[in-house]
mmCIF file of C-alpha atoms in Angstrom:
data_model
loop_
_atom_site.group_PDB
_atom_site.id
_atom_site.type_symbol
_atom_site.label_atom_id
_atom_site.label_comp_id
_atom_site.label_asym_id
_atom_site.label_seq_id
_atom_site.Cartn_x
_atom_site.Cartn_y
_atom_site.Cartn_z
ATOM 1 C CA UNK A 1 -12.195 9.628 -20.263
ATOM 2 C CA UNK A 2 -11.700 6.832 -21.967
ATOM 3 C CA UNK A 3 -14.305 3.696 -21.852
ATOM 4 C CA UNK A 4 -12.866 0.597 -20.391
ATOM 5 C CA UNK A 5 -11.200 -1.684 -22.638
ATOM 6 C CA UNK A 6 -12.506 -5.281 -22.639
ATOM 7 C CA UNK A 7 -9.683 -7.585 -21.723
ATOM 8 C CA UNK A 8 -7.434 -9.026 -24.154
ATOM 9 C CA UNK A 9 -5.608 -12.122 -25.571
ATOM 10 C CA UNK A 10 -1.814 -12.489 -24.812
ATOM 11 C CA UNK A 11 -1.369 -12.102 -28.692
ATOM 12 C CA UNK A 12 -4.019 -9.045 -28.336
ATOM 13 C CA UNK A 13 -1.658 -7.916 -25.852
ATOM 14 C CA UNK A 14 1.604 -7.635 -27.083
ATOM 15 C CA UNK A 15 0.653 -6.578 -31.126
ATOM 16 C CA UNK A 16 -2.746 -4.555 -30.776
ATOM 17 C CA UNK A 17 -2.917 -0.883 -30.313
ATOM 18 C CA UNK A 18 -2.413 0.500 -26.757
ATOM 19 C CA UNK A 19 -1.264 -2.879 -25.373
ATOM 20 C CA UNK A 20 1.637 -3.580 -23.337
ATOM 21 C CA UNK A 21 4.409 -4.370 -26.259
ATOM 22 C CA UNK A 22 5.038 -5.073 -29.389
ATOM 23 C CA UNK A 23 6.888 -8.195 -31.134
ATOM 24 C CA UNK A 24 10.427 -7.886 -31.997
ATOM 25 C CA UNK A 25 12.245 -10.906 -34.259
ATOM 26 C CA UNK A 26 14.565 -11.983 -32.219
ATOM 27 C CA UNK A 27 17.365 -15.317 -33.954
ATOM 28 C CA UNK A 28 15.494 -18.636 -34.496
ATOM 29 C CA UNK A 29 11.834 -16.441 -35.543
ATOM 30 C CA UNK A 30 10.856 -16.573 -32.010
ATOM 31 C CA UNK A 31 9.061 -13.432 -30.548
ATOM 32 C CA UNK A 32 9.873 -11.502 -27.480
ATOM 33 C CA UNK A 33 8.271 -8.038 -25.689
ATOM 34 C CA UNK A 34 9.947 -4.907 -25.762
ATOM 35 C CA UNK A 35 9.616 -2.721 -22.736
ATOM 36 C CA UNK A 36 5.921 -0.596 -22.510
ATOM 37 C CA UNK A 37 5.588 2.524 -23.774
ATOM 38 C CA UNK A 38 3.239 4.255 -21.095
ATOM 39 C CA UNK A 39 3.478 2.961 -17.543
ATOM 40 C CA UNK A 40 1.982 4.855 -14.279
ATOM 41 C CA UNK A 41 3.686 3.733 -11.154
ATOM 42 C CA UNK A 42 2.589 4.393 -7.744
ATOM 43 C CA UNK A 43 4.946 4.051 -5.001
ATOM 44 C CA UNK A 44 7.828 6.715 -4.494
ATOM 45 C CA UNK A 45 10.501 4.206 -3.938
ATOM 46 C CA UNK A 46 10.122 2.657 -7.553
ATOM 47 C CA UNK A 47 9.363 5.679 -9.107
ATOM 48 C CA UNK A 48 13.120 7.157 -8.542
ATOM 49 C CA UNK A 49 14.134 3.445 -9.913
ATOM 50 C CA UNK A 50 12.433 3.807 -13.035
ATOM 51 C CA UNK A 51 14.163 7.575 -13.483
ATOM 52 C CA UNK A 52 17.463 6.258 -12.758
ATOM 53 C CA UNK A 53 16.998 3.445 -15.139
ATOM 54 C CA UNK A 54 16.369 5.794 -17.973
ATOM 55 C CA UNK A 55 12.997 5.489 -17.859
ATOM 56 C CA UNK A 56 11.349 8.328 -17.071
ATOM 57 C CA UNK A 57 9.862 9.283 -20.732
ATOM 58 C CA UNK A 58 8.049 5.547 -20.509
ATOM 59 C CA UNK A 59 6.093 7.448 -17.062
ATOM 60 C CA UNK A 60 3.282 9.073 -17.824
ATOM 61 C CA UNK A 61 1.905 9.366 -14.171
ATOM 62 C CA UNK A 62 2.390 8.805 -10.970
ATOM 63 C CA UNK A 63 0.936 8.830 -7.153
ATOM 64 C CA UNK A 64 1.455 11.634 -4.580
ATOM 65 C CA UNK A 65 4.517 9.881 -3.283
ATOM 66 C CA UNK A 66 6.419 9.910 -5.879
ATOM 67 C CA UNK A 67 8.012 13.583 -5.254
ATOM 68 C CA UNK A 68 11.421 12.570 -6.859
ATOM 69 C CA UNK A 69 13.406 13.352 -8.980
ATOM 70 C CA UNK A 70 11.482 16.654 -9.976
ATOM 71 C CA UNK A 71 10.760 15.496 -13.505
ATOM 72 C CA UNK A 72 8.351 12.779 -11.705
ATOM 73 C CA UNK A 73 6.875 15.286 -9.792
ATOM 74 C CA UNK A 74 5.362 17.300 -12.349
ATOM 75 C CA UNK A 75 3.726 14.068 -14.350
ATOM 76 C CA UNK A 76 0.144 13.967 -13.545
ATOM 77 C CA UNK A 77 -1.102 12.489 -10.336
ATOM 78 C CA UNK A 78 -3.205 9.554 -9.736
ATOM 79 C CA UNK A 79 -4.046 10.318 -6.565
ATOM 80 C CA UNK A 80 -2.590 8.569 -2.923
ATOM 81 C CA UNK A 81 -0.985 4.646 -3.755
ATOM 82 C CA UNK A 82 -3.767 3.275 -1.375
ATOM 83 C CA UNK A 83 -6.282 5.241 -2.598
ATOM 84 C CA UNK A 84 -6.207 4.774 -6.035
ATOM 85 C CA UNK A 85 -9.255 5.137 -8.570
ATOM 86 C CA UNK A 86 -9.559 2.866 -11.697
ATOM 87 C CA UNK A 87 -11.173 5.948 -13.736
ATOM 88 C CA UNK A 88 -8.251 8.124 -13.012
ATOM 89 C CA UNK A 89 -5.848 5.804 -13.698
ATOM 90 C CA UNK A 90 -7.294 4.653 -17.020
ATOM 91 C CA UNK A 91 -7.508 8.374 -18.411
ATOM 92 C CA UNK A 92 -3.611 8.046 -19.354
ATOM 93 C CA UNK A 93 -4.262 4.824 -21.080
ATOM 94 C CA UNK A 94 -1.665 2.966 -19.514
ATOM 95 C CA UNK A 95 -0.449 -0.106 -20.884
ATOM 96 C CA UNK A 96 1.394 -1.100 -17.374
ATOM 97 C CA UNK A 97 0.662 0.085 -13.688
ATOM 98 C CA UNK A 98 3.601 -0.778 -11.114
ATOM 99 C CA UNK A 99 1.981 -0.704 -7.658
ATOM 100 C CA UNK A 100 4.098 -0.925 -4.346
ATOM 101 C CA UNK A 101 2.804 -3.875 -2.206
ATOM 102 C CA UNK A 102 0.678 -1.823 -0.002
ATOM 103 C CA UNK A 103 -0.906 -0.200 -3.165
ATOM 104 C CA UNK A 104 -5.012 -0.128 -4.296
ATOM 105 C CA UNK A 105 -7.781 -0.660 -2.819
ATOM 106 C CA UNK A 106 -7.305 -4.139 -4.424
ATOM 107 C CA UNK A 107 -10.754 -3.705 -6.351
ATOM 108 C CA UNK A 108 -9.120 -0.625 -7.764
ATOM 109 C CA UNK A 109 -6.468 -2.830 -9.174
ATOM 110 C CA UNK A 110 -8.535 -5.628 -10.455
ATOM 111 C CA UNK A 111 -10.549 -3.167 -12.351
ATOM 112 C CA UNK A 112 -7.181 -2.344 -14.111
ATOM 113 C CA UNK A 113 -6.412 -5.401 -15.177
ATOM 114 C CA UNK A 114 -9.727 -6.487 -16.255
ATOM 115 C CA UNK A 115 -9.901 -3.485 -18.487
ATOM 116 C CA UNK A 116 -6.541 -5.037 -19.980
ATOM 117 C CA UNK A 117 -3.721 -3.103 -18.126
ATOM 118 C CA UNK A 118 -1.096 -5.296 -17.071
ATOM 119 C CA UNK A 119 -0.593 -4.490 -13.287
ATOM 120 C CA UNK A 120 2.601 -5.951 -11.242
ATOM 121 C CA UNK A 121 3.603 -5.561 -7.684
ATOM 122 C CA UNK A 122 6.660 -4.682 -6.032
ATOM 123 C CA UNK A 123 8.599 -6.724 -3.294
ATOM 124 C CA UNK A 124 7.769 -6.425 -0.209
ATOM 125 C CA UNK A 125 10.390 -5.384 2.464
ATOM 126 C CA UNK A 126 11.388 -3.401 5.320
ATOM 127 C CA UNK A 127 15.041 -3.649 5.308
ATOM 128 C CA UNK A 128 17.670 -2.383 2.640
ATOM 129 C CA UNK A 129 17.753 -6.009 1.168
ATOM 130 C CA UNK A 130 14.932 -5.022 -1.076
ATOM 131 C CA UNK A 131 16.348 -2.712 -2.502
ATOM 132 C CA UNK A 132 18.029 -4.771 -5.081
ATOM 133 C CA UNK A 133 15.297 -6.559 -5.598
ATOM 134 C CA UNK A 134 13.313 -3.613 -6.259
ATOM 135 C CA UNK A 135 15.782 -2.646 -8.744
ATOM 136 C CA UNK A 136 15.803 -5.816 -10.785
ATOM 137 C CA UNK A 137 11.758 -5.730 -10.568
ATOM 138 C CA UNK A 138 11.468 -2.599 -12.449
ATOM 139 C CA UNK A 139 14.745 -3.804 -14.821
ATOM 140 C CA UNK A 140 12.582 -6.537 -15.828
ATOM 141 C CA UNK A 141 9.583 -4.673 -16.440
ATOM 142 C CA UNK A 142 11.139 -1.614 -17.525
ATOM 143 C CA UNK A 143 13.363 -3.324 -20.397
ATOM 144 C CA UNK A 144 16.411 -2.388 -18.924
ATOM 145 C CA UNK A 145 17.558 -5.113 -16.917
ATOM 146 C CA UNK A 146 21.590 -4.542 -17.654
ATOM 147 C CA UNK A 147 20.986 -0.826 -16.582
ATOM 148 C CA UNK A 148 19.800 -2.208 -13.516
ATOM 149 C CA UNK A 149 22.198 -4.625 -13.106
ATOM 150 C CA UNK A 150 24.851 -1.914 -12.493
ATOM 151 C CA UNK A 151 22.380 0.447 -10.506
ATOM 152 C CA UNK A 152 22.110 -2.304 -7.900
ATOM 153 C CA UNK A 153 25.741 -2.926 -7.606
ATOM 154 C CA UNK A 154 26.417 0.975 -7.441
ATOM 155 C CA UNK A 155 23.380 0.582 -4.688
ATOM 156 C CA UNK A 156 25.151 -2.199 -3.174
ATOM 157 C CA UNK A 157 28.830 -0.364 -3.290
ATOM 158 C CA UNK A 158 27.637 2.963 -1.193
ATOM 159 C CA UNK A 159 26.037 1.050 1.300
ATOM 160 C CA UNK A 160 28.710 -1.047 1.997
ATOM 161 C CA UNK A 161 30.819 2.172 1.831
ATOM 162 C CA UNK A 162 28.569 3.777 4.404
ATOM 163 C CA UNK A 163 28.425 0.639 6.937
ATOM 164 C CA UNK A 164 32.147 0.220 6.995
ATOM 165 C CA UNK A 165 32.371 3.718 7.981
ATOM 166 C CA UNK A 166 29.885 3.309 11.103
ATOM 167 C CA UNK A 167 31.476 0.243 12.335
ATOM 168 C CA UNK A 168 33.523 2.000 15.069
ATOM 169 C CA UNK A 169 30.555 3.781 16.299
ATOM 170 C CA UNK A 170 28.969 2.103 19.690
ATOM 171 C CA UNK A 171 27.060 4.420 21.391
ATOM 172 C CA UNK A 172 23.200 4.150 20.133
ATOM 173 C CA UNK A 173 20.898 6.905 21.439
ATOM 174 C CA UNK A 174 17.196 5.977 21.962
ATOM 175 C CA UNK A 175 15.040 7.725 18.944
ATOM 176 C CA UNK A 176 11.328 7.650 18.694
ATOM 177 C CA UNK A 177 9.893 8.215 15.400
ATOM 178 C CA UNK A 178 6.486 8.933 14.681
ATOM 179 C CA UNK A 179 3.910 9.595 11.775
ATOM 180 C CA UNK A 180 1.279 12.324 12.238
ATOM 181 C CA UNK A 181 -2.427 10.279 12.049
ATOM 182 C CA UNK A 182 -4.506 13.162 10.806
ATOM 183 C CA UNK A 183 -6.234 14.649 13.997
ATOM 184 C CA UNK A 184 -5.707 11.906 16.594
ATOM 185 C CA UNK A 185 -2.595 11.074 18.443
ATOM 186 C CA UNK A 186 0.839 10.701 16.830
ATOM 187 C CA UNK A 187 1.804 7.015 15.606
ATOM 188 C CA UNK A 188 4.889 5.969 16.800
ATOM 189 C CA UNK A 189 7.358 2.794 15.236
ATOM 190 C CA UNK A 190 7.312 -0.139 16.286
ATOM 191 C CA UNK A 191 9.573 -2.919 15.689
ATOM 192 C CA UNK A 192 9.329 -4.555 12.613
ATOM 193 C CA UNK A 193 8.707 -1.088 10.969
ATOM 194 C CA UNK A 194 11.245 0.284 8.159
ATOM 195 C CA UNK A 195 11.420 3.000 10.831
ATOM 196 C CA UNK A 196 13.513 0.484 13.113
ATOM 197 C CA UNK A 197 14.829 -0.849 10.460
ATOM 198 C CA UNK A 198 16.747 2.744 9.424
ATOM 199 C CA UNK A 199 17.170 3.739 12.808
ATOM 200 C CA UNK A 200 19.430 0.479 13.531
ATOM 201 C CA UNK A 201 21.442 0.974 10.297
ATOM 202 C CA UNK A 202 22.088 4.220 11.307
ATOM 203 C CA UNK A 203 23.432 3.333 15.091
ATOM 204 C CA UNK A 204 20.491 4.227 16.870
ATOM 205 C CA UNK A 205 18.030 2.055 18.803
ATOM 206 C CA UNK A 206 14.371 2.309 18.482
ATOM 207 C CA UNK A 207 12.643 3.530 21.414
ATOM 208 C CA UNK A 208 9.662 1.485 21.500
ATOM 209 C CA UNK A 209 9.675 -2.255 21.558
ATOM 210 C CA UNK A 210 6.767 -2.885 22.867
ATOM 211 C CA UNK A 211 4.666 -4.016 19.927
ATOM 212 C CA UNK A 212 5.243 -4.345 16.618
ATOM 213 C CA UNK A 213 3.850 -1.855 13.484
ATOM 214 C CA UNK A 214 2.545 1.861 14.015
ATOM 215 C CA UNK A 215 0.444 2.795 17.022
ATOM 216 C CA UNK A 216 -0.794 5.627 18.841
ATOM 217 C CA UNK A 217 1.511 6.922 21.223
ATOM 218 C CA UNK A 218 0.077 7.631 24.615
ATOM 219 C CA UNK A 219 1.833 10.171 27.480
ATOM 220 C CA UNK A 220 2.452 7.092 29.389
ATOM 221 C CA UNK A 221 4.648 5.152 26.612
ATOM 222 C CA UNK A 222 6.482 8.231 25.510
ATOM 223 C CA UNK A 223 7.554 8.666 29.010
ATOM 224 C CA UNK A 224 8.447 5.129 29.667
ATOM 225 C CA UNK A 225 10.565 5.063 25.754
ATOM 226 C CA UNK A 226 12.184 7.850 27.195
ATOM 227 C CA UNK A 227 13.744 8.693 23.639
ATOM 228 C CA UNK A 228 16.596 10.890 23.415
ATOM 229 C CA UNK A 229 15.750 11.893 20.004
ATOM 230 C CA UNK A 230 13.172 12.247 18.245
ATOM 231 C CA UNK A 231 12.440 11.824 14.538
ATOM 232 C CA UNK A 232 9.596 13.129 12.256
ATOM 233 C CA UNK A 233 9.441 12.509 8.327
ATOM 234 C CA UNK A 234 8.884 16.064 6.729
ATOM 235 C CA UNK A 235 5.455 15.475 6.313
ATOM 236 C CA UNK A 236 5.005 14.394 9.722
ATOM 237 C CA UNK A 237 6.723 17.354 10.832
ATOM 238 C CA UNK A 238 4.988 20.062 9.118
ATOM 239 C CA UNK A 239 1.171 18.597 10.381
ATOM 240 C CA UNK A 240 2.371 18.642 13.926
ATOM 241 C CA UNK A 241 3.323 22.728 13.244
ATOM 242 C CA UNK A 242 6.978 21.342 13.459
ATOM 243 C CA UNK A 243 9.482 20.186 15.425
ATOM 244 C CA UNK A 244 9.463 22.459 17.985
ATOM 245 C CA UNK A 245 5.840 22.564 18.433
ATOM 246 C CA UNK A 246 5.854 18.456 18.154
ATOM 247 C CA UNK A 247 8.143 17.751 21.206
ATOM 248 C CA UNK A 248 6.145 20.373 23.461
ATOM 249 C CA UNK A 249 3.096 17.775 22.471
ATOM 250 C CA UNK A 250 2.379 16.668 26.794
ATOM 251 C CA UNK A 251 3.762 13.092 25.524
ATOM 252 C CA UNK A 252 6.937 14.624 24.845
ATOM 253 C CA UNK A 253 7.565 17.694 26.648
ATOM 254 C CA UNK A 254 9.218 15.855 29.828
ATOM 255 C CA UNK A 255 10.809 12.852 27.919
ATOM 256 C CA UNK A 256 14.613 13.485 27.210
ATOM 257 C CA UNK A 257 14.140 14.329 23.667
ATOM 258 C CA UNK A 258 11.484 17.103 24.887
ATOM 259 C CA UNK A 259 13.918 18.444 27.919
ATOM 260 C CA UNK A 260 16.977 18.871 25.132
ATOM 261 C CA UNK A 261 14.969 19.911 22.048
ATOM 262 C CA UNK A 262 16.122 17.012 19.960
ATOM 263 C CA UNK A 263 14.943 16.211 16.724
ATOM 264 C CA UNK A 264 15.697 15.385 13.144
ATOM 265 C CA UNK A 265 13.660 16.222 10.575
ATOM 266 C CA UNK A 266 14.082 14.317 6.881
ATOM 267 C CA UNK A 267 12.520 13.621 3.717
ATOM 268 C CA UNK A 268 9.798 10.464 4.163
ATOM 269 C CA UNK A 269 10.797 8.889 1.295
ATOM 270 C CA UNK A 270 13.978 8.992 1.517
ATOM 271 C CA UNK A 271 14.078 7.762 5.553
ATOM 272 C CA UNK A 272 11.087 5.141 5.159
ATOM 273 C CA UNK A 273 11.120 4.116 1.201
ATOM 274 C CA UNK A 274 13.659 1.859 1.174
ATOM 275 C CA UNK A 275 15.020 3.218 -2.685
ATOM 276 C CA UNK A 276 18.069 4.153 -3.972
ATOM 277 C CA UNK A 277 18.226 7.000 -1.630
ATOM 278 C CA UNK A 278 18.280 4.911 1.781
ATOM 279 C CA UNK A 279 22.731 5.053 1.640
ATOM 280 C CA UNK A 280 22.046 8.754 1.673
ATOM 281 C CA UNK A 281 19.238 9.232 4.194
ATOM 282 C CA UNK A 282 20.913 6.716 6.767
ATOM 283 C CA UNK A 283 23.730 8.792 6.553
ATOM 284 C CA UNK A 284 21.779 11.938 7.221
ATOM 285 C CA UNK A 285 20.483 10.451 10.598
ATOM 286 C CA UNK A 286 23.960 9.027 11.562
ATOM 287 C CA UNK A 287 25.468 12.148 11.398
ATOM 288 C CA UNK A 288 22.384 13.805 13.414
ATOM 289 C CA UNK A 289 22.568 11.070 15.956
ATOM 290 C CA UNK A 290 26.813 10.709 16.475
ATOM 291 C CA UNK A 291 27.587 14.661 15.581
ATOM 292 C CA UNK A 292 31.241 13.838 17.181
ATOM 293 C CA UNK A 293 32.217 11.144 14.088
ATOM 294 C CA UNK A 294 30.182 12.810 11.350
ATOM 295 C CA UNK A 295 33.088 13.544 9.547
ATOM 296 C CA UNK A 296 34.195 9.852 9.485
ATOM 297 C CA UNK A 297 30.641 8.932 8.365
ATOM 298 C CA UNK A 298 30.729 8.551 3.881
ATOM 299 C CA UNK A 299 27.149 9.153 1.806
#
């Protein structure tokens, strides 16, 4: 592993060996960056931007949610995006980390930057309108801000594909989604969660309203949501001993969801992540909720 590298001057930065960039002549002698040559990015939603920006052989690691595309998921790992340790992430010599907001512990990241890695920060959001701005984040950092130009406004094309094809549908079942929280109860979404944020794009309603964020669901509030489906991210599904075995849980077994054997199981990225995927995985969970007008449903 490498020793820490003392922090350095913007010149330092953009012309000495293992920095961020190097200077390019552009008309009138002035200097500009070109884009970095070894980034690690942790958060799943940006790390299928930088791919579809062209950018995958600038990635030379990544964290454990970044699963997709398949060439990202066989980069070395630097562990969970809130759990991330400077040593690990230093031993690829970065020259740029891109964290998701909710990335670090934040002494993790300042220990990055003061060993001269430039580290930036996505946008914060829980509704597709971040998405663009996700895109034009890593454009910017990525040097390829005209490729992401036009992957926003193909972004921006299929979902307003997609919502023109839902707009007859009226009918919006109750779903309940929840997160597994290691050995204690389930979490279930809130409002103000990307959870009910997906659910109401894809004509459903979100069970709970009761409180905003993730929190343990009890018997009680399970009963009294009375969802009529319920949905688990794949990850959630498979420490619960799946779906089947999740709505037999006592806080689900009598609710309407329980009683039918409802549930939809998807990818968590893809459902939660807010990426270029969301057109795809709302889509996904229309169709499961309204199976009488899938066909009418595009993505």
């Amino acid at each position: 592993m490498s020793a820490p590298r003392a922090p350095l001057s913007r010149r330092q930065w953009l012309v000495g060996a293992g920095g961020l960039a190097l200077l390019a002549l552009v008309p009138g002698g002035r200097a500009r960056a070109q884009a970095p040559g070894r980034v690690i990015v942790a958060g799943g939603d940006l790390t299928e931007i930088a791919f579809a920006l062209g950018a995958g052989d600038q990635v030379v690691g990544v964290d454990s949610t970044s699963a997709y595309p398949e060439a990202a998921a066989v980069l070395p790992q630097v562990g969970y995006l809130r759990r991330l340790a400077p040593e690990g992430l230093l031993s690829l010599a970065p020259d740029l980390l891109i964290a998701a907001p909710d990335a670090g512990p934040p002494a993790a990241l300042e220990a990055l930057s003061a060993a001269g890695v430039q580290v930036e920060t996505g946008p914060e959001g829980d509704d597709v309108s971040v998405v663009p701005r996700k895109i034009a984040f890593m454009g910017r950092l990525l040097g390829r801000e005209a490729e992401a130009e036009a992957l926003a406004a193909d972004f921006s094309a299929r979902m307003a594909r997609l919502e023109a094809s839902l707009e007859g549908i009226e009918d919006r079942p109750g779903v309940l989604c929840l997160l597994s929280a290691g050995r204690g109860a389930p979490l279930a979404a809130g409002t103000g969660t990307s959870a009910a944020a997906v659910i109401a794009l894809a004509r459903g309603r979100n069970a709970v309203t009761g409180y905003e964020g993730y929190r343990p669901l009890s018997a009680e509030a399970a009963i009294a949501a009375a969802p009529e489906v319920l949905l688990l991210p794949a990850h959630a599904a498979r420490a619960m001993g799946g779906a089947e075995a999740a709505l037999a849980l006592p806080e689900l077994a009598a609710t309407p969801a329980g009683i039918a054997g409802r549930a939809v199981v998807m990818d968590g990225m893809a459902l939660l992540g807010f990426g270029l995927r969301t057109p795809e995985a709302v889509a996904e969970l229309a169709r499961a909720l309204h199976p009488d007008q899938a066909a009418g449903i595009a993505g």
